[in-house]
Amino acid sequence: AWRMDGDVETLPDYALCRCGASAIKPFCDGSHATIGFDGTETADTRPSADRQESYPGEGLVMKDDRPLCIHAGFCHNKVTDAWRLTKKTDDIQVRIQVIGMIEHCPSGALTYTLDETNPQEDATGSTVGAPAERAMEPDLAQAIAVIPNGPLWVTGGVPILRSDGIPLEVRNRVTLCRCGHSKNKPFCDGTHAEIGFEG
């Protein structure tokens, strides 16, 4: 589970490091200018829904937007993973476990919808209704957190602009690269673990 270690003191306005070289992480100290940091934003700007793969289960559909994955590992346990478990969600205990795995995903790469039926009576008194999907998200406050040796974790639908001023899709869970080496900037792609980023 996620555990908060306390608050980071900030001024009313502040800049956060994206290059990974600042001596005062998580804040920027201008190192990006001296190391020749290439902060070109290469992430797909389409809505997440346009990239998602669906994994239907019983009562829910897991959605996976793979480019957003940071490999935090909450979608696995010692014996299985959320993809395999989704096929067994006819068992309510398994369904609860899958939902927990999905809701702990910091980047929002994994989300889910619940299948629901909204019954209505027709003119003959018969019950009719079509299944409807309802997107579900954990209730997260608007915040920016620093994951140790990892990305910035932005929660609660905080608006984010690219460096060219174009707004990114507003999402409940976003992870932004701060090691400087993601191939999916401004988002984290898990490269911080491969390069041994510390900060």
PDB file of C-alpha atoms in Angstrom:
ATOM      1  CA  ALA A   1       0.000   0.000   0.000  1.00  0.00           C
ATOM      2  CA  TRP A   2       1.017   3.640  -0.315  1.00  0.00           C
ATOM      3  CA  ARG A   3       2.292   5.361   2.825  1.00  0.00           C
ATOM      4  CA  MET A   4       2.728   9.118   3.213  1.00  0.00           C
ATOM      5  CA  ASP A   5       6.012  10.151   4.835  1.00  0.00           C
ATOM      6  CA  GLY A   6       5.084  13.780   5.472  1.00  0.00           C
ATOM      7  CA  ASP A   7       4.815  17.076   3.643  1.00  0.00           C
ATOM      8  CA  VAL A   8       7.440  18.793   1.499  1.00  0.00           C
ATOM      9  CA  GLU A   9       7.679  22.479   2.328  1.00  0.00           C
ATOM     10  CA  THR A  10       7.056  24.707  -0.670  1.00  0.00           C
ATOM     11  CA  LEU A  11       6.827  28.365  -1.563  1.00  0.00           C
ATOM     12  CA  PRO A  12       3.598  29.647  -3.161  1.00  0.00           C
ATOM     13  CA  ASP A  13       5.250  29.116  -6.591  1.00  0.00           C
ATOM     14  CA  TYR A  14       7.903  26.505  -7.300  1.00  0.00           C
ATOM     15  CA  ALA A  15       9.457  24.522 -10.150  1.00  0.00           C
ATOM     16  CA  LEU A  16       9.921  20.761  -9.978  1.00  0.00           C
ATOM     17  CA  CYS A  17      12.921  18.976 -11.500  1.00  0.00           C
ATOM     18  CA  ARG A  18      12.320  16.936 -14.673  1.00  0.00           C
ATOM     19  CA  CYS A  19      15.915  16.265 -15.710  1.00  0.00           C
ATOM     20  CA  GLY A  20      16.954  14.215 -12.685  1.00  0.00           C
ATOM     21  CA  ALA A  21      20.149  16.202 -12.053  1.00  0.00           C
ATOM     22  CA  SER A  22      19.002  18.843  -9.572  1.00  0.00           C
ATOM     23  CA  ALA A  23      20.913  19.005  -6.287  1.00  0.00           C
ATOM     24  CA  ILE A  24      17.746  20.104  -4.478  1.00  0.00           C
ATOM     25  CA  LYS A  25      15.266  17.450  -5.669  1.00  0.00           C
ATOM     26  CA  PRO A  26      12.354  17.464  -6.070  1.00  0.00           C
ATOM     27  CA  PHE A  27      12.859  21.125  -6.950  1.00  0.00           C
ATOM     28  CA  CYS A  28      14.609  22.484 -10.037  1.00  0.00           C
ATOM     29  CA  ASP A  29      17.980  24.204  -9.583  1.00  0.00           C
ATOM     30  CA  GLY A  30      18.624  24.948 -13.253  1.00  0.00           C
ATOM     31  CA  SER A  31      20.766  21.851 -13.869  1.00  0.00           C
ATOM     32  CA  HIS A  32      18.749  21.000 -16.986  1.00  0.00           C
ATOM     33  CA  ALA A  33      20.394  23.947 -18.751  1.00  0.00           C
ATOM     34  CA  THR A  34      23.935  22.818 -17.910  1.00  0.00           C
ATOM     35  CA  ILE A  35      23.546  19.094 -18.731  1.00  0.00           C
ATOM     36  CA  GLY A  36      21.837  19.576 -22.091  1.00  0.00           C
ATOM     37  CA  PHE A  37      18.596  17.938 -20.950  1.00  0.00           C
ATOM     38  CA  ASP A  38      16.232  17.014 -23.779  1.00  0.00           C
ATOM     39  CA  GLY A  39      12.752  17.381 -22.320  1.00  0.00           C
ATOM     40  CA  THR A  40      10.930  16.842 -25.609  1.00  0.00           C
ATOM     41  CA  GLU A  41       7.444  15.578 -24.788  1.00  0.00           C
ATOM     42  CA  THR A  42       6.777  12.486 -26.873  1.00  0.00           C
ATOM     43  CA  ALA A  43       3.702  11.034 -25.140  1.00  0.00           C
ATOM     44  CA  ASP A  44       0.588  10.355 -27.185  1.00  0.00           C
ATOM     45  CA  THR A  45      -1.806  13.250 -26.515  1.00  0.00           C
ATOM     46  CA  ARG A  46      -4.962  11.298 -27.383  1.00  0.00           C
ATOM     47  CA  PRO A  47      -7.347  10.489 -24.517  1.00  0.00           C
ATOM     48  CA  SER A  48      -6.418   7.404 -22.534  1.00  0.00           C
ATOM     49  CA  ALA A  49      -9.658   5.713 -23.649  1.00  0.00           C
ATOM     50  CA  ASP A  50      -8.350   5.705 -27.240  1.00  0.00           C
ATOM     51  CA  ARG A  51      -5.352   3.550 -26.250  1.00  0.00           C
ATOM     52  CA  GLN A  52      -6.904   1.233 -23.681  1.00  0.00           C
ATOM     53  CA  GLU A  53      -7.185  -2.527 -24.112  1.00  0.00           C
ATOM     54  CA  SER A  54     -10.221  -4.076 -22.426  1.00  0.00           C
ATOM     55  CA  TYR A  55     -10.123  -7.217 -20.296  1.00  0.00           C
ATOM     56  CA  PRO A  56     -13.700  -8.235 -19.480  1.00  0.00           C
ATOM     57  CA  GLY A  57     -14.543 -10.106 -16.318  1.00  0.00           C
ATOM     58  CA  GLU A  58     -17.729 -10.855 -14.429  1.00  0.00           C
ATOM     59  CA  GLY A  59     -19.261  -7.564 -13.292  1.00  0.00           C
ATOM     60  CA  LEU A  60     -16.269  -5.466 -14.328  1.00  0.00           C
ATOM     61  CA  VAL A  61     -14.021  -4.673 -17.254  1.00  0.00           C
ATOM     62  CA  MET A  62     -10.352  -3.919 -16.578  1.00  0.00           C
ATOM     63  CA  LYS A  63      -8.819  -1.319 -18.918  1.00  0.00           C
ATOM     64  CA  ASP A  64      -5.084  -1.168 -19.603  1.00  0.00           C
ATOM     65  CA  ASP A  65      -3.344   1.883 -21.108  1.00  0.00           C
ATOM     66  CA  ARG A  66       0.096   0.255 -21.428  1.00  0.00           C
ATOM     67  CA  PRO A  67       2.213   3.353 -22.314  1.00  0.00           C
ATOM     68  CA  LEU A  68       1.338   4.851 -18.904  1.00  0.00           C
ATOM     69  CA  CYS A  69       2.640   1.869 -16.894  1.00  0.00           C
ATOM     70  CA  ILE A  70       5.518   2.654 -14.496  1.00  0.00           C
ATOM     71  CA  HIS A  71       5.956  -0.957 -13.280  1.00  0.00           C
ATOM     72  CA  ALA A  72       5.018  -0.167  -9.663  1.00  0.00           C
ATOM     73  CA  GLY A  73       3.976  -3.801  -9.208  1.00  0.00           C
ATOM     74  CA  PHE A  74       0.619  -3.469  -7.454  1.00  0.00           C
ATOM     75  CA  CYS A  75      -1.025  -5.471 -10.258  1.00  0.00           C
ATOM     76  CA  HIS A  76       0.895  -8.646  -9.275  1.00  0.00           C
ATOM     77  CA  ASN A  77       1.165 -10.866  -6.250  1.00  0.00           C
ATOM     78  CA  LYS A  78       3.359 -13.913  -5.607  1.00  0.00           C
ATOM     79  CA  VAL A  79       1.248 -16.270  -7.718  1.00  0.00           C
ATOM     80  CA  THR A  80      -0.784 -14.314 -10.261  1.00  0.00           C
ATOM     81  CA  ASP A  81      -1.718 -10.920 -11.693  1.00  0.00           C
ATOM     82  CA  ALA A  82      -4.721  -8.703 -12.379  1.00  0.00           C
ATOM     83  CA  TRP A  83      -5.083  -9.915 -15.979  1.00  0.00           C
ATOM     84  CA  ARG A  84      -5.464 -13.574 -14.962  1.00  0.00           C
ATOM     85  CA  LEU A  85      -7.628 -12.742 -11.968  1.00  0.00           C
ATOM     86  CA  THR A  86     -10.035 -10.659 -14.066  1.00  0.00           C
ATOM     87  CA  LYS A  87     -11.132 -13.889 -15.772  1.00  0.00           C
ATOM     88  CA  LYS A  88     -12.196 -15.229 -12.350  1.00  0.00           C
ATOM     89  CA  THR A  89     -14.195 -12.248 -11.094  1.00  0.00           C
ATOM     90  CA  ASP A  90     -17.389 -14.295 -10.843  1.00  0.00           C
ATOM     91  CA  ASP A  91     -15.973 -14.913  -7.328  1.00  0.00           C
ATOM     92  CA  ILE A  92     -16.685 -11.724  -5.341  1.00  0.00           C
ATOM     93  CA  GLN A  93     -13.476 -12.098  -3.296  1.00  0.00           C
ATOM     94  CA  VAL A  94     -11.413 -12.228  -6.476  1.00  0.00           C
ATOM     95  CA  ARG A  95     -13.289  -9.220  -7.859  1.00  0.00           C
ATOM     96  CA  ILE A  96     -12.458  -7.235  -4.701  1.00  0.00           C
ATOM     97  CA  GLN A  97      -8.796  -8.237  -5.029  1.00  0.00           C
ATOM     98  CA  VAL A  98      -8.673  -7.104  -8.677  1.00  0.00           C
ATOM     99  CA  ILE A  99     -10.288  -3.774  -7.830  1.00  0.00           C
ATOM    100  CA  GLY A 100      -7.695  -3.250  -5.076  1.00  0.00           C
ATOM    101  CA  MET A 101      -4.846  -3.983  -7.487  1.00  0.00           C
ATOM    102  CA  ILE A 102      -6.237  -1.568 -10.066  1.00  0.00           C
ATOM    103  CA  GLU A 103      -6.934   1.236  -7.596  1.00  0.00           C
ATOM    104  CA  HIS A 104      -3.357   1.058  -6.233  1.00  0.00           C
ATOM    105  CA  CYS A 105      -1.886   1.636  -9.729  1.00  0.00           C
ATOM    106  CA  PRO A 106      -0.291   5.091  -9.327  1.00  0.00           C
ATOM    107  CA  SER A 107      -0.200   6.021 -13.017  1.00  0.00           C
ATOM    108  CA  GLY A 108      -3.796   5.151 -13.841  1.00  0.00           C
ATOM    109  CA  ALA A 109      -2.551   2.765 -16.541  1.00  0.00           C
ATOM    110  CA  LEU A 110      -5.051   0.325 -15.052  1.00  0.00           C
ATOM    111  CA  THR A 111      -8.644   1.424 -14.570  1.00  0.00           C
ATOM    112  CA  TYR A 112     -11.947  -0.397 -14.505  1.00  0.00           C
ATOM    113  CA  THR A 113     -15.607  -0.010 -15.242  1.00  0.00           C
ATOM    114  CA  LEU A 114     -18.468  -1.816 -13.555  1.00  0.00           C
ATOM    115  CA  ASP A 115     -21.128  -3.519 -15.626  1.00  0.00           C
ATOM    116  CA  GLU A 116     -24.527  -2.497 -14.393  1.00  0.00           C
ATOM    117  CA  THR A 117     -28.079  -3.018 -15.525  1.00  0.00           C
ATOM    118  CA  ASN A 118     -30.572  -0.212 -15.178  1.00  0.00           C
ATOM    119  CA  PRO A 119     -33.916  -2.002 -15.253  1.00  0.00           C
ATOM    120  CA  GLN A 120     -37.029  -0.202 -16.420  1.00  0.00           C
ATOM    121  CA  GLU A 121     -40.563  -1.429 -16.988  1.00  0.00           C
ATOM    122  CA  ASP A 122     -42.025  -1.349 -20.479  1.00  0.00           C
ATOM    123  CA  ALA A 123     -45.740  -0.826 -21.322  1.00  0.00           C
ATOM    124  CA  THR A 124     -46.528  -4.480 -20.534  1.00  0.00           C
ATOM    125  CA  GLY A 125     -44.907  -4.304 -17.098  1.00  0.00           C
ATOM    126  CA  SER A 126     -41.908  -6.423 -18.149  1.00  0.00           C
ATOM    127  CA  THR A 127     -38.485  -5.452 -16.865  1.00  0.00           C
ATOM    128  CA  VAL A 128     -36.060  -4.325 -19.553  1.00  0.00           C
ATOM    129  CA  GLY A 129     -32.617  -2.823 -19.369  1.00  0.00           C
ATOM    130  CA  ALA A 130     -29.302  -2.816 -21.153  1.00  0.00           C
ATOM    131  CA  PRO A 131     -25.972  -3.260 -19.420  1.00  0.00           C
ATOM    132  CA  ALA A 132     -24.146   0.024 -18.913  1.00  0.00           C
ATOM    133  CA  GLU A 133     -20.492   0.636 -18.114  1.00  0.00           C
ATOM    134  CA  ARG A 134     -19.626   3.075 -15.345  1.00  0.00           C
ATOM    135  CA  ALA A 135     -16.007   4.148 -14.912  1.00  0.00           C
ATOM    136  CA  MET A 136     -14.740   3.851 -11.348  1.00  0.00           C
ATOM    137  CA  GLU A 137     -11.841   5.684  -9.687  1.00  0.00           C
ATOM    138  CA  PRO A 138     -10.478   5.817  -6.141  1.00  0.00           C
ATOM    139  CA  ASP A 139     -11.296   8.990  -4.225  1.00  0.00           C
ATOM    140  CA  LEU A 140      -7.972  10.855  -4.276  1.00  0.00           C
ATOM    141  CA  ALA A 141      -7.307  14.407  -3.093  1.00  0.00           C
ATOM    142  CA  GLN A 142      -5.741  16.972  -5.404  1.00  0.00           C
ATOM    143  CA  ALA A 143      -2.054  16.606  -4.620  1.00  0.00           C
ATOM    144  CA  ILE A 144       1.464  16.264  -5.994  1.00  0.00           C
ATOM    145  CA  ALA A 145       3.560  13.632  -4.233  1.00  0.00           C
ATOM    146  CA  VAL A 146       7.149  12.496  -4.697  1.00  0.00           C
ATOM    147  CA  ILE A 147       7.615   8.740  -5.027  1.00  0.00           C
ATOM    148  CA  PRO A 148      11.105   8.014  -3.610  1.00  0.00           C
ATOM    149  CA  ASN A 149      13.553   7.247  -6.442  1.00  0.00           C
ATOM    150  CA  GLY A 150      10.619   7.456  -8.823  1.00  0.00           C
ATOM    151  CA  PRO A 151       8.177   9.828 -10.478  1.00  0.00           C
ATOM    152  CA  LEU A 152       5.981  12.668  -9.346  1.00  0.00           C
ATOM    153  CA  TRP A 153       2.531  11.330  -8.491  1.00  0.00           C
ATOM    154  CA  VAL A 154      -0.242  13.771  -9.379  1.00  0.00           C
ATOM    155  CA  THR A 155      -3.705  12.894  -8.076  1.00  0.00           C
ATOM    156  CA  GLY A 156      -7.226  14.213  -7.930  1.00  0.00           C
ATOM    157  CA  GLY A 157      -7.561  15.647 -11.426  1.00  0.00           C
ATOM    158  CA  VAL A 158      -4.903  18.362 -11.205  1.00  0.00           C
ATOM    159  CA  PRO A 159      -4.689  20.093 -14.632  1.00  0.00           C
ATOM    160  CA  ILE A 160      -1.282  19.647 -16.330  1.00  0.00           C
ATOM    161  CA  LEU A 161       0.018  21.644 -19.297  1.00  0.00           C
ATOM    162  CA  ARG A 162       2.735  20.519 -21.683  1.00  0.00           C
ATOM    163  CA  SER A 163       5.681  22.881 -22.146  1.00  0.00           C
ATOM    164  CA  ASP A 164       4.030  24.186 -25.340  1.00  0.00           C
ATOM    165  CA  GLY A 165       0.922  25.146 -23.362  1.00  0.00           C
ATOM    166  CA  ILE A 166      -1.260  22.311 -24.664  1.00  0.00           C
ATOM    167  CA  PRO A 167      -3.300  20.796 -21.808  1.00  0.00           C
ATOM    168  CA  LEU A 168      -2.975  17.091 -21.121  1.00  0.00           C
ATOM    169  CA  GLU A 169      -6.051  15.002 -20.473  1.00  0.00           C
ATOM    170  CA  VAL A 170      -7.175  15.613 -16.887  1.00  0.00           C
ATOM    171  CA  ARG A 171      -6.991  12.296 -15.030  1.00  0.00           C
ATOM    172  CA  ASN A 172      -7.341  11.181 -11.425  1.00  0.00           C
ATOM    173  CA  ARG A 173      -3.916   9.446 -11.366  1.00  0.00           C
ATOM    174  CA  VAL A 174      -0.856  10.628 -13.298  1.00  0.00           C
ATOM    175  CA  THR A 175       2.859   9.891 -12.884  1.00  0.00           C
ATOM    176  CA  LEU A 176       5.342  12.389 -14.331  1.00  0.00           C
ATOM    177  CA  CYS A 177       8.987  11.576 -15.101  1.00  0.00           C
ATOM    178  CA  ARG A 178      11.594  13.179 -12.873  1.00  0.00           C
ATOM    179  CA  CYS A 179      14.629  11.025 -13.725  1.00  0.00           C
ATOM    180  CA  GLY A 180      14.910  12.677 -17.155  1.00  0.00           C
ATOM    181  CA  HIS A 181      15.117   9.419 -19.112  1.00  0.00           C
ATOM    182  CA  SER A 182      11.512   8.400 -19.851  1.00  0.00           C
ATOM    183  CA  LYS A 183      10.777   7.666 -23.491  1.00  0.00           C
ATOM    184  CA  ASN A 184       7.174   8.755 -22.868  1.00  0.00           C
ATOM    185  CA  LYS A 185       7.737  12.269 -21.482  1.00  0.00           C
ATOM    186  CA  PRO A 186       6.216  13.998 -19.651  1.00  0.00           C
ATOM    187  CA  PHE A 187       4.942  10.688 -18.224  1.00  0.00           C
ATOM    188  CA  CYS A 188       7.037   8.152 -16.349  1.00  0.00           C
ATOM    189  CA  ASP A 189       7.665   4.847 -18.137  1.00  0.00           C
ATOM    190  CA  GLY A 190       9.576   3.072 -15.366  1.00  0.00           C
ATOM    191  CA  THR A 191      13.065   3.901 -16.673  1.00  0.00           C
ATOM    192  CA  HIS A 192      14.054   5.325 -13.270  1.00  0.00           C
ATOM    193  CA  ALA A 193      14.323   1.738 -11.948  1.00  0.00           C
ATOM    194  CA  GLU A 194      16.496   0.624 -14.880  1.00  0.00           C
ATOM    195  CA  ILE A 195      18.998   3.461 -14.460  1.00  0.00           C
ATOM    196  CA  GLY A 196      19.105   3.404 -10.650  1.00  0.00           C
ATOM    197  CA  PHE A 197      17.700   6.909 -10.239  1.00  0.00           C
ATOM    198  CA  GLU A 198      17.947   8.255  -6.707  1.00  0.00           C
ATOM    199  CA  GLY A 199      16.124  11.248  -5.345  1.00  0.00           C
TER     200      GLY A 199
END
